[in-house]
PDB file of C-alpha atoms in Angstrom:
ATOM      1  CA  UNK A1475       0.000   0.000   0.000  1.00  0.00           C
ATOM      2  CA  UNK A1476       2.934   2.587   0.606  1.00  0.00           C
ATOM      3  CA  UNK A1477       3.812   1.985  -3.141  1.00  0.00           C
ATOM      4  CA  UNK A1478       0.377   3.275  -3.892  1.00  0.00           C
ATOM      5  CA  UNK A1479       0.400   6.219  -1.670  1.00  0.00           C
ATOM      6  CA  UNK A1480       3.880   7.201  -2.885  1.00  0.00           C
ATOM      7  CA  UNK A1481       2.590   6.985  -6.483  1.00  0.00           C
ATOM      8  CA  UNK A1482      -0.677   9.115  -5.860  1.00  0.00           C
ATOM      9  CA  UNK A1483       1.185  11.284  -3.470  1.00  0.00           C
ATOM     10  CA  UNK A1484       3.828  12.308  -6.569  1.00  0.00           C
ATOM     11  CA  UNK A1485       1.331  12.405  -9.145  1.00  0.00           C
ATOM     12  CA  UNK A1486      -0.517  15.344  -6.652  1.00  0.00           C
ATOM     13  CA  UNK A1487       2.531  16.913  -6.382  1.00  0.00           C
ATOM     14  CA  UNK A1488       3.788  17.040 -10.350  1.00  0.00           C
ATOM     15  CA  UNK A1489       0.375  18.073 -10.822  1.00  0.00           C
ATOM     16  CA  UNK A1490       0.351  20.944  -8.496  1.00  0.00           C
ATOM     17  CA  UNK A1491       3.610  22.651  -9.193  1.00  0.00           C
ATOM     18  CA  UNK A1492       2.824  22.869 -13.229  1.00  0.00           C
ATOM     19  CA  UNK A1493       2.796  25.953 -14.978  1.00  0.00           C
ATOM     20  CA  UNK A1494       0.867  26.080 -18.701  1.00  0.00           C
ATOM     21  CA  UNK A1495       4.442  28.070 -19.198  1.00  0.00           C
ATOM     22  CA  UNK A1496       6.911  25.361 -18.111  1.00  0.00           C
ATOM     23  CA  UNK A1497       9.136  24.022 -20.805  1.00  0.00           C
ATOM     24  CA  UNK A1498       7.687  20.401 -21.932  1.00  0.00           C
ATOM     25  CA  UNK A1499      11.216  19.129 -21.645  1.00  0.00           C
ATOM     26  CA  UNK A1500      11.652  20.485 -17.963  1.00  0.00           C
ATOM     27  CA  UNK A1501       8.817  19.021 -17.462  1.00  0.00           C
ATOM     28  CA  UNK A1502       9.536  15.755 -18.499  1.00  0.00           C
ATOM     29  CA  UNK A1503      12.958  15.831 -16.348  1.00  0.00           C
ATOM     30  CA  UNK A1504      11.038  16.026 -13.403  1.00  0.00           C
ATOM     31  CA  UNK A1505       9.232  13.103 -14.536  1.00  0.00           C
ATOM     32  CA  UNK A1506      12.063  11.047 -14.744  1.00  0.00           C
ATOM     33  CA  UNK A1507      13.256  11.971 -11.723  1.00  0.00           C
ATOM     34  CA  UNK A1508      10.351  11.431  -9.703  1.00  0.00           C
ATOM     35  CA  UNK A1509      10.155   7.825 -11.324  1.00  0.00           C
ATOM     36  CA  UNK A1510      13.442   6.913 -10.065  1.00  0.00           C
ATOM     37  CA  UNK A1511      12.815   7.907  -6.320  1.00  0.00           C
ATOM     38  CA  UNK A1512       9.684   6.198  -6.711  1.00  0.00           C
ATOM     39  CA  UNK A1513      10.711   2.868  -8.053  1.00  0.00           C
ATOM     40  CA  UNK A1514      12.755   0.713  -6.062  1.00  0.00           C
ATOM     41  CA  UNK A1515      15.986  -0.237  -7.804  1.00  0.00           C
ATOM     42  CA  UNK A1516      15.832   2.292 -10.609  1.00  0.00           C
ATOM     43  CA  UNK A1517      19.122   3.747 -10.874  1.00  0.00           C
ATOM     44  CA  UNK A1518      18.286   6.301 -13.660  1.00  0.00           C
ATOM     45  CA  UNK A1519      15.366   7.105 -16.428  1.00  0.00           C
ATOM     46  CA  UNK A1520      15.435   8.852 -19.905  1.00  0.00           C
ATOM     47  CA  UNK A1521      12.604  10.016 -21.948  1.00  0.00           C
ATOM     48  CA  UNK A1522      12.645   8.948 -25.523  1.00  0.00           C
ATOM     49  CA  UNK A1523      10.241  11.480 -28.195  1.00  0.00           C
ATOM     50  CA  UNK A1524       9.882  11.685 -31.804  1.00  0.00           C
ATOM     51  CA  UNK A1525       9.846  14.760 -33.600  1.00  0.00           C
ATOM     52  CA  UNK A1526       8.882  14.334 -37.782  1.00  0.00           C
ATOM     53  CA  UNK A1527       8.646  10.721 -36.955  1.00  0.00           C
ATOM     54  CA  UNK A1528      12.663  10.525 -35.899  1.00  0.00           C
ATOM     55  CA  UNK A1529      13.180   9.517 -32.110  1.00  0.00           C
ATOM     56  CA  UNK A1530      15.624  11.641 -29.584  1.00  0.00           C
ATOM     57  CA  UNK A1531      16.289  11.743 -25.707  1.00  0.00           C
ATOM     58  CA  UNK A1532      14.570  14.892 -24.703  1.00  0.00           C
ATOM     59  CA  UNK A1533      15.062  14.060 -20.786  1.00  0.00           C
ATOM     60  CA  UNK A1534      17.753  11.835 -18.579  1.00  0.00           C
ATOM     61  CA  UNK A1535      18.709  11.906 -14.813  1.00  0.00           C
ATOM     62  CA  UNK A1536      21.993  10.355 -15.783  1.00  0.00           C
ATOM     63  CA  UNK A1537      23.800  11.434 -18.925  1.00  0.00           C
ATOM     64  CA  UNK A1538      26.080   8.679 -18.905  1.00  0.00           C
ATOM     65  CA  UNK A1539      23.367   6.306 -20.048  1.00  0.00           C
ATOM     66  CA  UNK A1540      22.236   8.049 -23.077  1.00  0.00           C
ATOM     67  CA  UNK A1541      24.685   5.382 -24.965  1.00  0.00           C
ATOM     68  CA  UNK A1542      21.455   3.277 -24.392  1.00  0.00           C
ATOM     69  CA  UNK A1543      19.319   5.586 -25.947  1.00  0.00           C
ATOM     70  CA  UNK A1544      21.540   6.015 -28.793  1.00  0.00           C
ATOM     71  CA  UNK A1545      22.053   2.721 -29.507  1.00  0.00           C
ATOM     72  CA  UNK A1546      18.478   2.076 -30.222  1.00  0.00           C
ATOM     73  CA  UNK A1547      17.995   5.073 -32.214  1.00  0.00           C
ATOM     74  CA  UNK A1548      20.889   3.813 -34.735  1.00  0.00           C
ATOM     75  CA  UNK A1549      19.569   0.285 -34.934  1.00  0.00           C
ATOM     76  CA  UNK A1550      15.943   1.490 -35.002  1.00  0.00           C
ATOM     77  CA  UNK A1551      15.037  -1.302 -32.181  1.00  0.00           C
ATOM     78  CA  UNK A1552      14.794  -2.225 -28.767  1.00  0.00           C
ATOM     79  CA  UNK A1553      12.493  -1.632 -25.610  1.00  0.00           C
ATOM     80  CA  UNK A1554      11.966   2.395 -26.161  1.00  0.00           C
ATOM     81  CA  UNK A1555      11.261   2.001 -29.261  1.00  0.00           C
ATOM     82  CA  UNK A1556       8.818  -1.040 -28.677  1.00  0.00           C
ATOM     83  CA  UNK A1557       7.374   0.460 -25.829  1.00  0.00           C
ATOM     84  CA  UNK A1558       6.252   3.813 -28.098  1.00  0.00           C
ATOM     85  CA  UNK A1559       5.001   1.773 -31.282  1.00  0.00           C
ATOM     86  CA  UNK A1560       3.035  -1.404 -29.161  1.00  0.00           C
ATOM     87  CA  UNK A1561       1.561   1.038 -26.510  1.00  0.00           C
ATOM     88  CA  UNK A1562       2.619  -1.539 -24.268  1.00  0.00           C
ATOM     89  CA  UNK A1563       4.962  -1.907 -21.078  1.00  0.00           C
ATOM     90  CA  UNK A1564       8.499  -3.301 -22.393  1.00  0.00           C
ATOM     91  CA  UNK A1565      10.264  -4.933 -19.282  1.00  0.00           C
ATOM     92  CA  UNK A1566      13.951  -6.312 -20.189  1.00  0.00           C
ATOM     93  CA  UNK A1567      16.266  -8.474 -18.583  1.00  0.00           C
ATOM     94  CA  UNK A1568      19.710  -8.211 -19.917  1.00  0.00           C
ATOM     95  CA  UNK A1569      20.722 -11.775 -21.127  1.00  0.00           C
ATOM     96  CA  UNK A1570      21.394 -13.739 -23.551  1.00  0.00           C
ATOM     97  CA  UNK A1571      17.595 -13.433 -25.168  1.00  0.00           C
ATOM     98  CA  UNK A1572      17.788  -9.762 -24.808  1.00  0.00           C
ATOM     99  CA  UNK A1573      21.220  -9.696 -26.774  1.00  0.00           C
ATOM    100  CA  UNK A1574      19.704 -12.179 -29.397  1.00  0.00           C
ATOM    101  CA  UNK A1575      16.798 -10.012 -29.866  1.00  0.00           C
ATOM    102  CA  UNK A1576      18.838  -6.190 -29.813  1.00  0.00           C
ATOM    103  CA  UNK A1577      22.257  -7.286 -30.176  1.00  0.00           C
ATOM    104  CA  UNK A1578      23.427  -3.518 -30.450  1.00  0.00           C
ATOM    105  CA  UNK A1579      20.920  -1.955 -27.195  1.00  0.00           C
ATOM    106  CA  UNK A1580      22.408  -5.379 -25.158  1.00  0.00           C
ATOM    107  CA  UNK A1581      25.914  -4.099 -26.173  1.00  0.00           C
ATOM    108  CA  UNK A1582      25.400  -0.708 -24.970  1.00  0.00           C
ATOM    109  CA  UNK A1583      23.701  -1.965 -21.719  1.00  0.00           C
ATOM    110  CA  UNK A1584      26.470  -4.573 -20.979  1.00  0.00           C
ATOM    111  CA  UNK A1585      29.481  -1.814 -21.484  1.00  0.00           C
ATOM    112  CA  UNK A1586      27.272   0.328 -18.963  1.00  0.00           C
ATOM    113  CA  UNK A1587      26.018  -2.067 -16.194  1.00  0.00           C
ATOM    114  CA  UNK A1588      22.272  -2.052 -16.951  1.00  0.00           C
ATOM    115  CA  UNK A1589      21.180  -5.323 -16.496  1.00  0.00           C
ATOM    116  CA  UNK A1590      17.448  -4.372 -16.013  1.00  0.00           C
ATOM    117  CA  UNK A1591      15.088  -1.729 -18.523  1.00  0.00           C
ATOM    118  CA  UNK A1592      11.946  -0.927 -17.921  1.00  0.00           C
ATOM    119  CA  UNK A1593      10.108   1.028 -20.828  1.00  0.00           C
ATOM    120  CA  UNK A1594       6.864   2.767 -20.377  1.00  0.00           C
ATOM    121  CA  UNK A1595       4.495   4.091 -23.447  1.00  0.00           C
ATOM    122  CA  UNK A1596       3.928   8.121 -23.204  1.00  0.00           C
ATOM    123  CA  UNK A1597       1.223  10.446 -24.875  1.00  0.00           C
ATOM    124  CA  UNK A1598      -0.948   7.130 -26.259  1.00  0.00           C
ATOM    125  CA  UNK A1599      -4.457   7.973 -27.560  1.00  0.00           C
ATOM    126  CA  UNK A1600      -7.441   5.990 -26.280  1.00  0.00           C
ATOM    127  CA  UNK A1601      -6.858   2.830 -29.072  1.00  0.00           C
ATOM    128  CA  UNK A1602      -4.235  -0.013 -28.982  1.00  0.00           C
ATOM    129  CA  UNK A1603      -1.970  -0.246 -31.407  1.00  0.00           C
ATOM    130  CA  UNK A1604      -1.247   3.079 -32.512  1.00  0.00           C
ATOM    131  CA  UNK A1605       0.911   4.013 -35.765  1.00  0.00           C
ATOM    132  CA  UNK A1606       3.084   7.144 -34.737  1.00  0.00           C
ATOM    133  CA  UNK A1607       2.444   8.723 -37.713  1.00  0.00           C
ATOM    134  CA  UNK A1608      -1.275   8.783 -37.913  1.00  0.00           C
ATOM    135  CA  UNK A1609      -2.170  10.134 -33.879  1.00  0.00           C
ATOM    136  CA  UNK A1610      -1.102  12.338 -31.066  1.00  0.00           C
ATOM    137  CA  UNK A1611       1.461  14.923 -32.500  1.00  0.00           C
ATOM    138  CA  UNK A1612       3.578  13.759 -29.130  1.00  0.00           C
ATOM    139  CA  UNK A1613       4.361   9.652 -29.086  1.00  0.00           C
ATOM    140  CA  UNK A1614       7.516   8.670 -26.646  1.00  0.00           C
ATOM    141  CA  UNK A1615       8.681   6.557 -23.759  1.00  0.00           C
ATOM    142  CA  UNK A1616       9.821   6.954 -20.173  1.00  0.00           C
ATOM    143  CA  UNK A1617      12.884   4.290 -19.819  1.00  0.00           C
ATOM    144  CA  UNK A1618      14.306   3.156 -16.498  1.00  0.00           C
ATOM    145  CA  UNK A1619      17.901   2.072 -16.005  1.00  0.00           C
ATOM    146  CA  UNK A1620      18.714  -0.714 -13.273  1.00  0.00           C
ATOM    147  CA  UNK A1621      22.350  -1.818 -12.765  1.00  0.00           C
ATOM    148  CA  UNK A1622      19.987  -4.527 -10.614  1.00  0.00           C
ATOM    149  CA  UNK A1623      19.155  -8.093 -11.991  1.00  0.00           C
ATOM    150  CA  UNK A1624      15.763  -8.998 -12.163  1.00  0.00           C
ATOM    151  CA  UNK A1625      14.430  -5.276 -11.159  1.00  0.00           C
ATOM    152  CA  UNK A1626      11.260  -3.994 -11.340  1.00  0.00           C
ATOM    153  CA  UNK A1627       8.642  -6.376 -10.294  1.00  0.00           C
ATOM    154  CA  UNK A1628       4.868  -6.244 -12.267  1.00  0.00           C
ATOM    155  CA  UNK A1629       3.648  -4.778  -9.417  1.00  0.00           C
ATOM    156  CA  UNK A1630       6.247  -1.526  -9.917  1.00  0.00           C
ATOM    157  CA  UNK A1631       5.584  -1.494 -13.650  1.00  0.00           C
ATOM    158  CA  UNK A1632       2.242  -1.319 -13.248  1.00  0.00           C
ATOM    159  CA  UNK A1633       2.238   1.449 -10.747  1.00  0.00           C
ATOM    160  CA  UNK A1634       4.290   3.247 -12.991  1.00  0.00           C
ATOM    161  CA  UNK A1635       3.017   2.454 -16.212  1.00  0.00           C
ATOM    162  CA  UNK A1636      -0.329   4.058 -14.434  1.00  0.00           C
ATOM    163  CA  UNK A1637       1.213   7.193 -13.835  1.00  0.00           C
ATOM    164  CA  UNK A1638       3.024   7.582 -16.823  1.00  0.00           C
ATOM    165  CA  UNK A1639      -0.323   7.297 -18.354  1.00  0.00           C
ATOM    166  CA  UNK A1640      -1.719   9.610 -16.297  1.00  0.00           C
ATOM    167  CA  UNK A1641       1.166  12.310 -16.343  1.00  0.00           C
ATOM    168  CA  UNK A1642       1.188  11.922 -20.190  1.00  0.00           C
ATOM    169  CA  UNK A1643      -2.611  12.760 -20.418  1.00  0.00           C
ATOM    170  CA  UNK A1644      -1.483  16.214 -17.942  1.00  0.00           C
ATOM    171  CA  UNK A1645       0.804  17.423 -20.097  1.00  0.00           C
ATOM    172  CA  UNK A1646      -0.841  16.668 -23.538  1.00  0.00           C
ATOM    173  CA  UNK A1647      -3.150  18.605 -22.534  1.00  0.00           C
ATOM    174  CA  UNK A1648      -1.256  21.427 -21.225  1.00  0.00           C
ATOM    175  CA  UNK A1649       0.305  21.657 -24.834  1.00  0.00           C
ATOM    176  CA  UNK A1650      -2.759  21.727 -26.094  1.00  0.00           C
ATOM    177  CA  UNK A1651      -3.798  24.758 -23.994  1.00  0.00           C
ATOM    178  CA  UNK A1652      -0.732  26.407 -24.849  1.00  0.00           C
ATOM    179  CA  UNK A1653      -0.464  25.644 -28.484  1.00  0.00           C
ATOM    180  CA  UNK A1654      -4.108  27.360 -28.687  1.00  0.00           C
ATOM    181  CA  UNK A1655      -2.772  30.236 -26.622  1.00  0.00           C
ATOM    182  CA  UNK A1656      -0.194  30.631 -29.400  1.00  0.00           C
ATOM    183  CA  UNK A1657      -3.000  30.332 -32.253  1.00  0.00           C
ATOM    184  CA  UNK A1658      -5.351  33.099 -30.448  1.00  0.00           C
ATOM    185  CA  UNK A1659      -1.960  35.257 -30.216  1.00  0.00           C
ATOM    186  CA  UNK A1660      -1.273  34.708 -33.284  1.00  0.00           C
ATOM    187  CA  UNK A1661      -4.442  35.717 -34.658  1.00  0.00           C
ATOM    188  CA  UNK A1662      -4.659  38.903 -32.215  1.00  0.00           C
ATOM    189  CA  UNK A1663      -1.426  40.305 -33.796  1.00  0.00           C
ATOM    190  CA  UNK A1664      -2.569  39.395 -37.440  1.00  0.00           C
ATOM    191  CA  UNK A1665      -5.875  41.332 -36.689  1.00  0.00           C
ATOM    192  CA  UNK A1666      -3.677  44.439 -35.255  1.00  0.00           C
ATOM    193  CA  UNK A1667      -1.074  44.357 -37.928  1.00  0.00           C
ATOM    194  CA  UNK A1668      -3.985  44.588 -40.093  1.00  0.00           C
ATOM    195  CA  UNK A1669      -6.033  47.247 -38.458  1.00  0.00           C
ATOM    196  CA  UNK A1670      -2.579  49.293 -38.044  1.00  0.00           C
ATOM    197  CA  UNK A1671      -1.894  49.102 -41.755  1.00  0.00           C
ATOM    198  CA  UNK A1672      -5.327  50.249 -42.769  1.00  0.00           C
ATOM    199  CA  UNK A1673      -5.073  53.196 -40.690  1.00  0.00           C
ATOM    200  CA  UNK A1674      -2.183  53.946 -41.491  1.00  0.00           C
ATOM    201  CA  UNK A1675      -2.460  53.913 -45.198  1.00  0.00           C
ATOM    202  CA  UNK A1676      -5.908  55.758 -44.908  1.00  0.00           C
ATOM    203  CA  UNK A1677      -3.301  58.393 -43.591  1.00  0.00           C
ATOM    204  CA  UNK A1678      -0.709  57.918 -46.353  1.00  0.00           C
ATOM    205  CA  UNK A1679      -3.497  58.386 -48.574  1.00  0.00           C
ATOM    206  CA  UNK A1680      -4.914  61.512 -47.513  1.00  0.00           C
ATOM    207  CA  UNK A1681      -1.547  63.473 -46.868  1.00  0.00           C
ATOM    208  CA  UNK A1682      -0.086  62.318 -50.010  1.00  0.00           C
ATOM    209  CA  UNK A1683      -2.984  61.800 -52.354  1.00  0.00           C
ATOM    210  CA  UNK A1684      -2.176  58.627 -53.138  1.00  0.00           C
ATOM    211  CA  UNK A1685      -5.039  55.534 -53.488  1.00  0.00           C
ATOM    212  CA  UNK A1686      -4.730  52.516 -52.019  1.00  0.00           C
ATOM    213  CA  UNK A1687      -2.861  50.551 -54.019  1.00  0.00           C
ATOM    214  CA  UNK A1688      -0.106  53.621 -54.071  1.00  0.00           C
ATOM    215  CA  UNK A1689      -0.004  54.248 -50.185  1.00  0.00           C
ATOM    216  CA  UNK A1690       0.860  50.370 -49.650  1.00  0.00           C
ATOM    217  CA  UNK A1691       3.300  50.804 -52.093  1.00  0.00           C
ATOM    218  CA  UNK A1692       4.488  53.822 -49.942  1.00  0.00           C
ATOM    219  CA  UNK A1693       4.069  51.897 -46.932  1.00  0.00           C
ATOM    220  CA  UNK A1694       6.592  48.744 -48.522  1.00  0.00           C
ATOM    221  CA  UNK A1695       9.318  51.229 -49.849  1.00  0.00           C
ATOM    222  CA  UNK A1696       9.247  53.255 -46.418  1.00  0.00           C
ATOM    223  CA  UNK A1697       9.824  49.549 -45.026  1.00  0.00           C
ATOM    224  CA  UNK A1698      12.623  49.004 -47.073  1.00  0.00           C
ATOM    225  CA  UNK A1699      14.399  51.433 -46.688  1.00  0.00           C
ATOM    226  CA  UNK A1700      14.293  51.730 -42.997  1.00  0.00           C
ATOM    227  CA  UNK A1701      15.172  48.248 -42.788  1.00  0.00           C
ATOM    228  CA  UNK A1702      11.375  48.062 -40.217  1.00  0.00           C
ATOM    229  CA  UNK A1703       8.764  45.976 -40.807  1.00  0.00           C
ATOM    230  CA  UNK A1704       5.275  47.624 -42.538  1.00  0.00           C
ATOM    231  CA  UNK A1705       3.416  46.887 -39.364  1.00  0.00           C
ATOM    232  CA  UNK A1706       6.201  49.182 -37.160  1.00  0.00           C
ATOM    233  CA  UNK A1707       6.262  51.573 -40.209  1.00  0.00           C
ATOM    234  CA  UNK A1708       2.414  51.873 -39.777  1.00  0.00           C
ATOM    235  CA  UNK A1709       1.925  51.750 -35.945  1.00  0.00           C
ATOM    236  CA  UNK A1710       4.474  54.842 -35.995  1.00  0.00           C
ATOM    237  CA  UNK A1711       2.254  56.485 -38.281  1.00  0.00           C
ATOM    238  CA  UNK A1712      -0.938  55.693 -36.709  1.00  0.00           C
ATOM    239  CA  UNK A1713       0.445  57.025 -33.350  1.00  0.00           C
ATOM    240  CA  UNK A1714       1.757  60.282 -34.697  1.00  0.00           C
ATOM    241  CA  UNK A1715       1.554  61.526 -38.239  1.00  0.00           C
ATOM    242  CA  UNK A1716       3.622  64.537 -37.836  1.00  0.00           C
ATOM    243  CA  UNK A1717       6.509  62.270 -37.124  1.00  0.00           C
ATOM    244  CA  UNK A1718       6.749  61.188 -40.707  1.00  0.00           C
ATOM    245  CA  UNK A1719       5.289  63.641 -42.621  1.00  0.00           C
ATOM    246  CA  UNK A1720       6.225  66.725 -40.526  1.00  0.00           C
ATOM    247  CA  UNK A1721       2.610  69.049 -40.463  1.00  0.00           C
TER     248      UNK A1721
END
């Protein structure tokens, strides 16, 4: 039972102290870390992502380890990497099946100690099986290192496979909220930049008799040869005519 209260109790707390601002990768340190005080004979954790459907360590409590990362990566196999395509739990004991099966990850794990991984699924949609290329913008997993034999009983991985799960659902959809922050920013500026160049060649227009197709062209030179952008160009003139055209 102290398992499960340690689990819930740094689930609460992860949850608590995030910020919709904190850096996804920050974030995902602190998973890692948490993990590893939480797991009994975990001795480090990575986090494995892929970005344009190419995996990389965006996350590790030990650097020395990322050999085991980057071993995978090259060969394009072993328990990250299964873990993130099978949506499944990829526990791996370091032996002679393990070296059959990803002869260059059992290398890496041999010259480093590991004798134990333990790979958990992040950011999986609500279906089994899932194809990286066709879901959730985010697919990853959270690896634990044991220099321990036989670590990490089922009991462990589930506990931790259930709040991976759960911590992956947190921040998927904090990047959600704050990728449509971005958008509505986005779209405030755009509707400013516009409004500020309107008004600012309905100015142009009037002080130099120009039409509208002359005072943008105005607006674009002015740009050009101020080396500013035509939305600074026409916020200036917006704000204060006189300032450019001097009456």
């Amino acid at each position: 039972m102290d398992q499960f209260r340690d689990t819930a109790s740094a689930l609460r707390e992860l949850t608590e102290s995030m910020r919709l601002d904190e850096p996804r990768d920050e974030l995902l340190e602190r998973v890692a870390k948490k993990v590893v005080g939480l797991l009994p004979g975990a001795d480090a954790a990575t986090v494995t992502l892929y970005s344009d459907n190419e995996p990389s360590t965006v996350a590790a409590t030990d650097e020395s380890l990322l050999a085991l990362d980057k071993a995978q990566y090259s060969a394009d196999e072993g328990p990250c990497l299964k873990a993130a395509e099978s949506a499944s739990i990829v526990r791996t004991l370091l032996d002679a099946d393990a070296a059959a099966r990803w002869p260059d990850f059992a290398a890496a794990a041999d010259q480093l100690g590991v004798r134990t991984a333990l790979a958990c699924p992040l950011f999986v949609p609500g279906v089994s099986h899932f194809k990286r290329r066709e879901t959730e913008p985010l697919a990853g997993a959270l690896n634990v290192w044991s220099f321990q034999e036989n670590a990490f009983d089922p009991v462990e991985a589930a506990l931790i496979a259930m709040f991976t799960s759960a911590i992956s659902a947190i921040i998927l959809t904090a990047s959600r909220w704050a990728a449509a922050e971005r958008q509505a920013e986005t779209l405030v500026t755009a509707l400013e930049t516009r409004d500020a160049i309107a008004t600012a060649k309905g100015i142009v227009m009037a002080r130099l008799e120009l039409n509208a197709e002359e005072a943008f062209r105005w607006l674009t030179e002015a740009s050009q040869h101020t080396n500013r952008k035509i939305r600074e160009i026409s916020v200036l003139i917006a704000e204060d005519p006189r300032a450019v055209f001097g009456h």
